mmCIF file of C-alpha atoms in Angstrom:
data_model
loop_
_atom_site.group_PDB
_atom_site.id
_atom_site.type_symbol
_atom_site.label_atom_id
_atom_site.label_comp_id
_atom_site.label_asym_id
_atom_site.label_seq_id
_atom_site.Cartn_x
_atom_site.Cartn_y
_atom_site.Cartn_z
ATOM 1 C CA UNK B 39 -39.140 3.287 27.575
ATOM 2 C CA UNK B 40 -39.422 2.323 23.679
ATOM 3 C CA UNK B 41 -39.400 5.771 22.801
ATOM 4 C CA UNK B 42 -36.346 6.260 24.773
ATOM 5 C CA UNK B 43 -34.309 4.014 23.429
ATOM 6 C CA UNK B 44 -34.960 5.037 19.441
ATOM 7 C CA UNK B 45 -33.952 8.477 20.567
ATOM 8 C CA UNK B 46 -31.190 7.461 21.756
ATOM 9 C CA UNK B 47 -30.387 4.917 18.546
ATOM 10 C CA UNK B 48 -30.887 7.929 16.887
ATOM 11 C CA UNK B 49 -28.164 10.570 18.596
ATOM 12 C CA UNK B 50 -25.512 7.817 18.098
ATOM 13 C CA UNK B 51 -26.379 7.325 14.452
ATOM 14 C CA UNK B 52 -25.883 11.158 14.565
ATOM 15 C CA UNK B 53 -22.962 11.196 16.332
ATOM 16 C CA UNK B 54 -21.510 8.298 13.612
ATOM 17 C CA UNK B 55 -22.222 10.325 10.788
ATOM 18 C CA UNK B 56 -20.644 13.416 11.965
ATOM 19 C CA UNK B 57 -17.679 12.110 12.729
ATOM 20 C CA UNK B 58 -17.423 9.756 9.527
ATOM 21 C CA UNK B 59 -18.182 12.998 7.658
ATOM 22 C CA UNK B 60 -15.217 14.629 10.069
ATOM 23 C CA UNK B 61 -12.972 12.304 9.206
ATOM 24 C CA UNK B 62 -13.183 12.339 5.126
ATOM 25 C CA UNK B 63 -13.081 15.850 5.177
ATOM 26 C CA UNK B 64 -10.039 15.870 7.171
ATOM 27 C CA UNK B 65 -8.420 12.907 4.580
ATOM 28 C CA UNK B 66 -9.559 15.545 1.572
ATOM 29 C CA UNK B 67 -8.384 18.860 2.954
ATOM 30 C CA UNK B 68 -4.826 17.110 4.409
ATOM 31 C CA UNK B 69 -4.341 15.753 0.724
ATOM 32 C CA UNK B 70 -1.784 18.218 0.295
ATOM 33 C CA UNK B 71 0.403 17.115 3.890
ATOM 34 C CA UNK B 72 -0.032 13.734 3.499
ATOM 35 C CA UNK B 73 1.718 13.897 -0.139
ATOM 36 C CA UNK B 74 4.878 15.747 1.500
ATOM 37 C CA UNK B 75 5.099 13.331 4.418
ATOM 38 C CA UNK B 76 5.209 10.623 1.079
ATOM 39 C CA UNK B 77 7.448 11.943 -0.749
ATOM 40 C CA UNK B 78 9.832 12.343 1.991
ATOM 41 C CA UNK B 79 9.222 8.857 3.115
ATOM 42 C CA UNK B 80 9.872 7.631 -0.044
ATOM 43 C CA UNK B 81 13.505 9.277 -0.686
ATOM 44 C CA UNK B 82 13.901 8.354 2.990
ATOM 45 C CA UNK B 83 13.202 4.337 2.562
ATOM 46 C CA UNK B 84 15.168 4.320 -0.755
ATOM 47 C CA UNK B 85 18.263 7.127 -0.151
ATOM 48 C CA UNK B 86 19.240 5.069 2.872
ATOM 49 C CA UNK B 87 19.247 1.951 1.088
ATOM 50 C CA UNK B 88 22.302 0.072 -1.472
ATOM 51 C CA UNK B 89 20.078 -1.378 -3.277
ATOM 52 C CA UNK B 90 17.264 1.351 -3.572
ATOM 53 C CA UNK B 91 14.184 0.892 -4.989
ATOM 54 C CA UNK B 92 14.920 -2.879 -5.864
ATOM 55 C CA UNK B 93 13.802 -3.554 -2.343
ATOM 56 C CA UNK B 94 10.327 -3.712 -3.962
ATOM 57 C CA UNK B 95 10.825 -6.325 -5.768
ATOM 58 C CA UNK B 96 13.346 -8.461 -3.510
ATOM 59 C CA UNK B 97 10.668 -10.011 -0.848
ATOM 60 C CA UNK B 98 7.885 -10.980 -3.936
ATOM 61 C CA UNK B 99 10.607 -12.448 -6.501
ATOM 62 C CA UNK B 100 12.698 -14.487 -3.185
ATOM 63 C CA UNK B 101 9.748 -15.986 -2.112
ATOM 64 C CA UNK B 102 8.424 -16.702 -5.843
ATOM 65 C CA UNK B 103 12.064 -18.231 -7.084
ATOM 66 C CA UNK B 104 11.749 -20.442 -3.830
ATOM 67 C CA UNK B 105 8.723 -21.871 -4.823
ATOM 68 C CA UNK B 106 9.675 -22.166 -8.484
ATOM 69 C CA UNK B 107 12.537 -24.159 -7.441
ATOM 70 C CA UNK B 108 10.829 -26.010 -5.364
ATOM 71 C CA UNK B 109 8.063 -27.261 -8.079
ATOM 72 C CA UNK B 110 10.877 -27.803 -10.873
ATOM 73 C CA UNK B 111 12.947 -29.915 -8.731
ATOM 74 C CA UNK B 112 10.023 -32.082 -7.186
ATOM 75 C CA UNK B 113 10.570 -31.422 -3.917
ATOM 76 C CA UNK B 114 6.911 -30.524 -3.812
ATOM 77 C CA UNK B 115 3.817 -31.422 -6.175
ATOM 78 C CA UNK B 116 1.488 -28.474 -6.643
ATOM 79 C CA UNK B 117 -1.794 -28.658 -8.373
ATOM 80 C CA UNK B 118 -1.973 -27.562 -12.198
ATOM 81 C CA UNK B 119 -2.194 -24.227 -12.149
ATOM 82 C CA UNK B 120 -3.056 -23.660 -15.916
ATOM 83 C CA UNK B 121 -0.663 -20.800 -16.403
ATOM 84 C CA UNK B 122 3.425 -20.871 -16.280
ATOM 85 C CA UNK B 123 4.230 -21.442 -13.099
ATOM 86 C CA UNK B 124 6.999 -19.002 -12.864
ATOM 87 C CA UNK B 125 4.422 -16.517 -13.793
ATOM 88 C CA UNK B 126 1.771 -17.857 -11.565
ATOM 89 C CA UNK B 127 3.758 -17.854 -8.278
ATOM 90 C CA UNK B 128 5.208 -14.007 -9.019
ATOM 91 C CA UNK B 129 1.946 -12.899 -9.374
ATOM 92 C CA UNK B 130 0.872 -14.534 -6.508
ATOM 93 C CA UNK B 131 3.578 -13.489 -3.989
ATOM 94 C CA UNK B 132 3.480 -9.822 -5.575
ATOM 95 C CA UNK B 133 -0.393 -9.332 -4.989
ATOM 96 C CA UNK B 134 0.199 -10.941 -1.709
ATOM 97 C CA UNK B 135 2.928 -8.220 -0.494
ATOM 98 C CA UNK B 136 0.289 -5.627 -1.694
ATOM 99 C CA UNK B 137 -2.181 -6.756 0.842
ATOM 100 C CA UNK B 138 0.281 -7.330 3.259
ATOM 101 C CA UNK B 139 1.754 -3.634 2.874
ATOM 102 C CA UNK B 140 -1.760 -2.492 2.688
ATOM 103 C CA UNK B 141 -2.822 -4.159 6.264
ATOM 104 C CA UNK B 142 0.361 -2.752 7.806
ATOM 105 C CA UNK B 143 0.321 0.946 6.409
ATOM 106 C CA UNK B 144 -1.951 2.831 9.035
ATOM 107 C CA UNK B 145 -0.124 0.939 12.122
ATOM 108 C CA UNK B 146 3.171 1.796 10.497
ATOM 109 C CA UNK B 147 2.152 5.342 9.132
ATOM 110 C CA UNK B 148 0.885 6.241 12.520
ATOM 111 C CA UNK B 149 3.837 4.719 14.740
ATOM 112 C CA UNK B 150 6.517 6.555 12.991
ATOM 113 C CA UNK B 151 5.195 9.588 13.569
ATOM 114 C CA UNK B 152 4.830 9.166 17.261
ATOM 115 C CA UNK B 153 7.187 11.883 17.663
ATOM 116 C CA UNK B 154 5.169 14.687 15.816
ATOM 117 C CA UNK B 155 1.692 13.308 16.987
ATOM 118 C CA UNK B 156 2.783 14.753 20.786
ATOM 119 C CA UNK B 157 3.704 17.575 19.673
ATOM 120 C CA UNK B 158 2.011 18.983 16.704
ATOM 121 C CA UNK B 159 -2.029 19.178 15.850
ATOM 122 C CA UNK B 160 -2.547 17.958 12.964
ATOM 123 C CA UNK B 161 -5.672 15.815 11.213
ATOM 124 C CA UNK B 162 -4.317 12.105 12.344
ATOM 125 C CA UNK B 163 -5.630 10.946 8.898
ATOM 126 C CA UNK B 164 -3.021 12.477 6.899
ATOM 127 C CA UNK B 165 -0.807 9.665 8.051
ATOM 128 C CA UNK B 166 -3.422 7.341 6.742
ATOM 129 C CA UNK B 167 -3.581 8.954 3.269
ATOM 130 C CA UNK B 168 0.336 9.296 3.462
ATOM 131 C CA UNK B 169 0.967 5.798 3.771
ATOM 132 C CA UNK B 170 -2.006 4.880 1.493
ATOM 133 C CA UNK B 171 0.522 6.976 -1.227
ATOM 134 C CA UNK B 172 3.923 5.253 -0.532
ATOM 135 C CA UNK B 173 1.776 1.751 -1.114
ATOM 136 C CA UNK B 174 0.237 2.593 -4.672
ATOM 137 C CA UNK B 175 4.074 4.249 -5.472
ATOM 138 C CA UNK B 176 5.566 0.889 -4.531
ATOM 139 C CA UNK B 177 2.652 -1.293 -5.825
ATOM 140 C CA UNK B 178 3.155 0.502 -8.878
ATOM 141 C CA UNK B 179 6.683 -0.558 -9.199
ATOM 142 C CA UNK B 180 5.765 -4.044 -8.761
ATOM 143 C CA UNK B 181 3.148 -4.010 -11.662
ATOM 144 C CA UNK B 182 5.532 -2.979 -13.644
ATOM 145 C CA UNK B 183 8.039 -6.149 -13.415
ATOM 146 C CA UNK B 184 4.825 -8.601 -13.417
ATOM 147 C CA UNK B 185 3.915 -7.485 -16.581
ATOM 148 C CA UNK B 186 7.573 -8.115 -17.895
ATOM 149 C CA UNK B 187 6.542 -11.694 -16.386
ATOM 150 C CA UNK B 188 3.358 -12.220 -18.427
ATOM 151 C CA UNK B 189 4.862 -11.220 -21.656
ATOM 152 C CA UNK B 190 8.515 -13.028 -21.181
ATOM 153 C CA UNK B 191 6.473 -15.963 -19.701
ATOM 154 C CA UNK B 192 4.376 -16.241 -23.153
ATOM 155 C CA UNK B 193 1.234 -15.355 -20.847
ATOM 156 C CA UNK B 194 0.789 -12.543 -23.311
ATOM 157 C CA UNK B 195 -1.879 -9.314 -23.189
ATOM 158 C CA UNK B 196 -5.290 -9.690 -22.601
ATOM 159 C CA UNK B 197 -7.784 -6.837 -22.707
ATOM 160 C CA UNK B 198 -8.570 -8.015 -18.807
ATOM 161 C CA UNK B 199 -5.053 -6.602 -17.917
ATOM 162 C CA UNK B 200 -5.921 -3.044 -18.356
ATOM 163 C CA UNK B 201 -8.324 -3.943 -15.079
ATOM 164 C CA UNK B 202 -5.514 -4.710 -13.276
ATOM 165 C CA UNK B 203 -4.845 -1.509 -11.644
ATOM 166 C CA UNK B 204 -8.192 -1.690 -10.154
ATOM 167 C CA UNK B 205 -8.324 -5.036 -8.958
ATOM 168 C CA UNK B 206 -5.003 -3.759 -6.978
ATOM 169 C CA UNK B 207 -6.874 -0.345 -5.690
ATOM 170 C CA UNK B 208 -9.510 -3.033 -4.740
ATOM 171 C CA UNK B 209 -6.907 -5.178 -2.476
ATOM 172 C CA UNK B 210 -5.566 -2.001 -0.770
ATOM 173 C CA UNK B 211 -8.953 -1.210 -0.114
ATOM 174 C CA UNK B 212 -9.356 -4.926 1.512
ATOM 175 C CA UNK B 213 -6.101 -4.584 3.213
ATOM 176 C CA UNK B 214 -6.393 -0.987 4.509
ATOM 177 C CA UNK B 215 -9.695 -2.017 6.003
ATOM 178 C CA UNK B 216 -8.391 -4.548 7.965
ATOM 179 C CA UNK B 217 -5.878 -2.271 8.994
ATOM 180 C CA UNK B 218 -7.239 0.247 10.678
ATOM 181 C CA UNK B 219 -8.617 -1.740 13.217
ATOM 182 C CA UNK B 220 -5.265 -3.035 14.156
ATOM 183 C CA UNK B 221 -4.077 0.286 14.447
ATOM 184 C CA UNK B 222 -5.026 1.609 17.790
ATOM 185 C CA UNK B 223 -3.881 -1.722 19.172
ATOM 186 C CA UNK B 224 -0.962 -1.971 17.606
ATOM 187 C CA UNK B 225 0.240 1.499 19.103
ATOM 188 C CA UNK B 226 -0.590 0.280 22.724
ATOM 189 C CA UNK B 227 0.923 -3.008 22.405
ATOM 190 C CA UNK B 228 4.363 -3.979 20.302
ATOM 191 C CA UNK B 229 3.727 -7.041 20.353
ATOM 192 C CA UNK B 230 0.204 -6.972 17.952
ATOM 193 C CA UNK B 231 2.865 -5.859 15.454
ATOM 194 C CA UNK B 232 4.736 -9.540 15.535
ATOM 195 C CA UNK B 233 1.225 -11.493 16.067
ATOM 196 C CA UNK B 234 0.016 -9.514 12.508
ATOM 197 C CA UNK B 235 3.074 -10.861 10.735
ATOM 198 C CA UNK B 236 3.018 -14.274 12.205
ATOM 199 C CA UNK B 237 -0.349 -14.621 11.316
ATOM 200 C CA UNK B 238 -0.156 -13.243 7.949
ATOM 201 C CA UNK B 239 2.464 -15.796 7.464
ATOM 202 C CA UNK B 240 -0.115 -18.340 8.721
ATOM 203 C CA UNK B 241 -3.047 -17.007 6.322
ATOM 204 C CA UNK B 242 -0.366 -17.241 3.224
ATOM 205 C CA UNK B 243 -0.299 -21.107 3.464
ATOM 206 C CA UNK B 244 -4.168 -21.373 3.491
ATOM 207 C CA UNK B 245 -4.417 -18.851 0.456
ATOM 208 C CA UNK B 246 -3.878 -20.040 -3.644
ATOM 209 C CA UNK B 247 -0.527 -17.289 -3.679
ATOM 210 C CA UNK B 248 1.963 -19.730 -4.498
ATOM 211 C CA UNK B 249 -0.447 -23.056 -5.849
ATOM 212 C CA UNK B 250 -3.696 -23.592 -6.985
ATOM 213 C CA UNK B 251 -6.822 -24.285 -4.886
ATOM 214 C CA UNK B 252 -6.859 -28.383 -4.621
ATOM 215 C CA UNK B 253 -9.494 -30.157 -5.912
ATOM 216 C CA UNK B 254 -10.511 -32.085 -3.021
ATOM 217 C CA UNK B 255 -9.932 -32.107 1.090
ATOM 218 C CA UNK B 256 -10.055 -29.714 3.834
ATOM 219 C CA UNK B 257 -7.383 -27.698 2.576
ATOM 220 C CA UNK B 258 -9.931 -26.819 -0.708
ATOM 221 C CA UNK B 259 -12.520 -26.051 2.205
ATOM 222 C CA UNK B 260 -10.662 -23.498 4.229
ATOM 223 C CA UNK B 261 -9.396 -21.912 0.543
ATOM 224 C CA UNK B 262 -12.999 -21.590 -0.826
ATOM 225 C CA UNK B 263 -13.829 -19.957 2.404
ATOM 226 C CA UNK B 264 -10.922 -17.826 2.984
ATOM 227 C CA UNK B 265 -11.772 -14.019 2.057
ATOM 228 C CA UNK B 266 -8.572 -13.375 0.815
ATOM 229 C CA UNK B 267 -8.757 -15.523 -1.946
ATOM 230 C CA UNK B 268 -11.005 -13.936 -3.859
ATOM 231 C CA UNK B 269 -8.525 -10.588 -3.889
ATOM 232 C CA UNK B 270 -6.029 -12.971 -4.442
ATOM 233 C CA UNK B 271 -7.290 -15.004 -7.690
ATOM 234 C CA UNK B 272 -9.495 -12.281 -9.163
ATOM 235 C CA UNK B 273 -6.486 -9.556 -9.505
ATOM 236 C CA UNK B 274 -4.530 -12.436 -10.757
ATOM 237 C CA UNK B 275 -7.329 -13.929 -13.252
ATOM 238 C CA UNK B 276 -7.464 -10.641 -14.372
ATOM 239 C CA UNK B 277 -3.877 -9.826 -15.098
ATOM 240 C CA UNK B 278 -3.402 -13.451 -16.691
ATOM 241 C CA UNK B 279 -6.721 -13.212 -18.583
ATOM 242 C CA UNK B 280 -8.391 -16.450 -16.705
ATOM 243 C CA UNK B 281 -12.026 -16.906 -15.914
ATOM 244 C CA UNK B 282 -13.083 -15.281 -12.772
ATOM 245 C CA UNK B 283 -13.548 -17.859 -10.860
ATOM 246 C CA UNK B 284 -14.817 -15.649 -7.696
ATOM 247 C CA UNK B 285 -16.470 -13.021 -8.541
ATOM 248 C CA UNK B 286 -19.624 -12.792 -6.995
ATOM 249 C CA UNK B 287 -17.788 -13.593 -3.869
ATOM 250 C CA UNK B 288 -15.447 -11.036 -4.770
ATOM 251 C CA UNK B 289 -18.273 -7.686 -4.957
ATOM 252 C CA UNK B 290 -20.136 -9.374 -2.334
ATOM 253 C CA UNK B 291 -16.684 -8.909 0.041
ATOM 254 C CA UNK B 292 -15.611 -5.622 -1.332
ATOM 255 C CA UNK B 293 -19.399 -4.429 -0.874
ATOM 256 C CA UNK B 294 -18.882 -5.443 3.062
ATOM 257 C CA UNK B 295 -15.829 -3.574 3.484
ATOM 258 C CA UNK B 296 -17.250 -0.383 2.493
ATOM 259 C CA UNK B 297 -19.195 0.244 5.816
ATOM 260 C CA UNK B 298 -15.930 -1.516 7.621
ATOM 261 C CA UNK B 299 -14.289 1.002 6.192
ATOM 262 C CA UNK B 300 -16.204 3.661 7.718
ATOM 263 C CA UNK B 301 -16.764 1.903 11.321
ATOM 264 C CA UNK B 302 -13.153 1.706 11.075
ATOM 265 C CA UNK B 303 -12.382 5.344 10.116
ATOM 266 C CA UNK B 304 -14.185 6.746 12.557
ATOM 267 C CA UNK B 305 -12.429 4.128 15.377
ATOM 268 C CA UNK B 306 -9.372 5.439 14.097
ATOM 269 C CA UNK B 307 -10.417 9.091 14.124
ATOM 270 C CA UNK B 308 -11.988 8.353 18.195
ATOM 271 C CA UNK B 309 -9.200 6.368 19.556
ATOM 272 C CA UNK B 310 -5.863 8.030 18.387
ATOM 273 C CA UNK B 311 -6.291 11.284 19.746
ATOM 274 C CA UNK B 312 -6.767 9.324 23.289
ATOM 275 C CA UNK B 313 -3.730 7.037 22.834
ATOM 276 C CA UNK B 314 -1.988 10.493 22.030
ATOM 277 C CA UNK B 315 -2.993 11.562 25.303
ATOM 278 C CA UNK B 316 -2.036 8.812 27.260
ATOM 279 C CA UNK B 317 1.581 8.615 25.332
ATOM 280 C CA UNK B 318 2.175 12.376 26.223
ATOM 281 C CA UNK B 319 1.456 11.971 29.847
#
């Protein structure tokens, strides 16, 4: 009976690997389709649009410039931050739309092409890899106006900056992790779409985007514990030239999510195909 089961332990490892190894090939050789689909999203989302590509920066600086009023005012009391606040909360909000757009890409990839997935065969991870490109095009364009911030802000350039960029591959990483579990759900049910951005909005609050981790209370608790803050404050730390204050935390989380990411590659690559079927019948 032992021996049994170990064969059969082994067949499904097997089974995992090939179609892990199925699925990158597929993201590697559809390089070339998932860059088209990009591009034409991104003349799409901006071509349609009055304001164009300032759309990018809109949600990060409105929610920043709230905050910022708030705190110079004294409506609210936030905890020293060390750094310009203006600066601080802009980063924050910016790195936080990142992640956001990074959790939301495959569901939103993958449900606008409903139409073509019916109709056309085609590797389903293309739409992954497309949507992975419209986020580091759009992140990009947010770097761009937080490091105007640092330097008009008298933050100033410190040799940690230049790891920036990969502290933000690092939290599209995170993000797309997380998102490709939601996917398959997402497609079957609208309504995981509006519990992902309620709770988002939830997880915001209980994150240091827009003030500092507090010193004391069960607020500092749920912070400390919370795995997005270490994305958070370490791309931030980094771009400000702070201490790291998380990072063993940090490569201890990023070092989980790389076999998520598989598990949740090859979930994608298993499911779709089947929720295909069942939306063409």
């Amino acid at each position: 009976m032992g021996l049994e089961t170990r064969v059969y332990q082994k067949e499904n490892n097997l089974r995992f690997g090939k179609l892990l190894r199925a699925s990158l090939t597929d993201m590697v050789s559809s390089r070339f389709l998932a860059t088209q689909l990009a591009v034409r999203d991104i003349k799409a989302q901006y071509r349609q649009s009055y304001f164009g590509i300032l759309w990018a920066f809109i949600t990060p600086l409105t929610t920043a410039f709230v905050w910022i009023f708030l705190n110079s005012t004294g409506t609210i009391r936030l905890t020293d931050t060390g750094v310009p606040y203006p600066v601080y909360a802009f980063s924050g909000t910016l790195l936080w739309s990142i992640i956001k757009e990074a959790i939301n890409t495959p569901i939103s990839s993958t449900n606008a092409a409903k139409s073509i997935l019916t109709k056309i065969n085609f590797p389903k991870e293309a739409l992954v890899v497309s949507g992975i490109f419209k986020l580091l095009f759009n992140s990009a364009i947010k770097v761009l106006l937080l490091v105007v911030f640092i330097f008009v802000f008298g933050v100033g350039f410190h040799w940690s900056l230049l790891l920036l960029p990969f502290a933000l591959l690092a939290a599209v990483f995170f993000g797309i992790t997380i998102g490709l579990f939601l996917t398959p759900i997402g497609m079957l049910y609208k309504d995981v779409g509006r519990l992902i951005s309620f709770g988002l909005g939830f997880v915001m609050y209980v994150t240091p985007v827009v003030y500092a981790i507090p010193k004391e209370g069960i607020m500092r608790s749920i912070m400390l514990w919370n795995p997005f803050t270490p994305v958070i404050v370490t791309a931030r730390d980094l771009a400000l030239g702070q201490p790291l204050q998380f990072l063993p935390y940090y490569i201890g989380l990023l070092l989980a999510c790389v076999p998520l990411l598989f598990v949740g590659l090859v979930f994608y690559r298993v499911s779709i195909p089947i929720i295909v079927e069942r939306m063409s019948a």
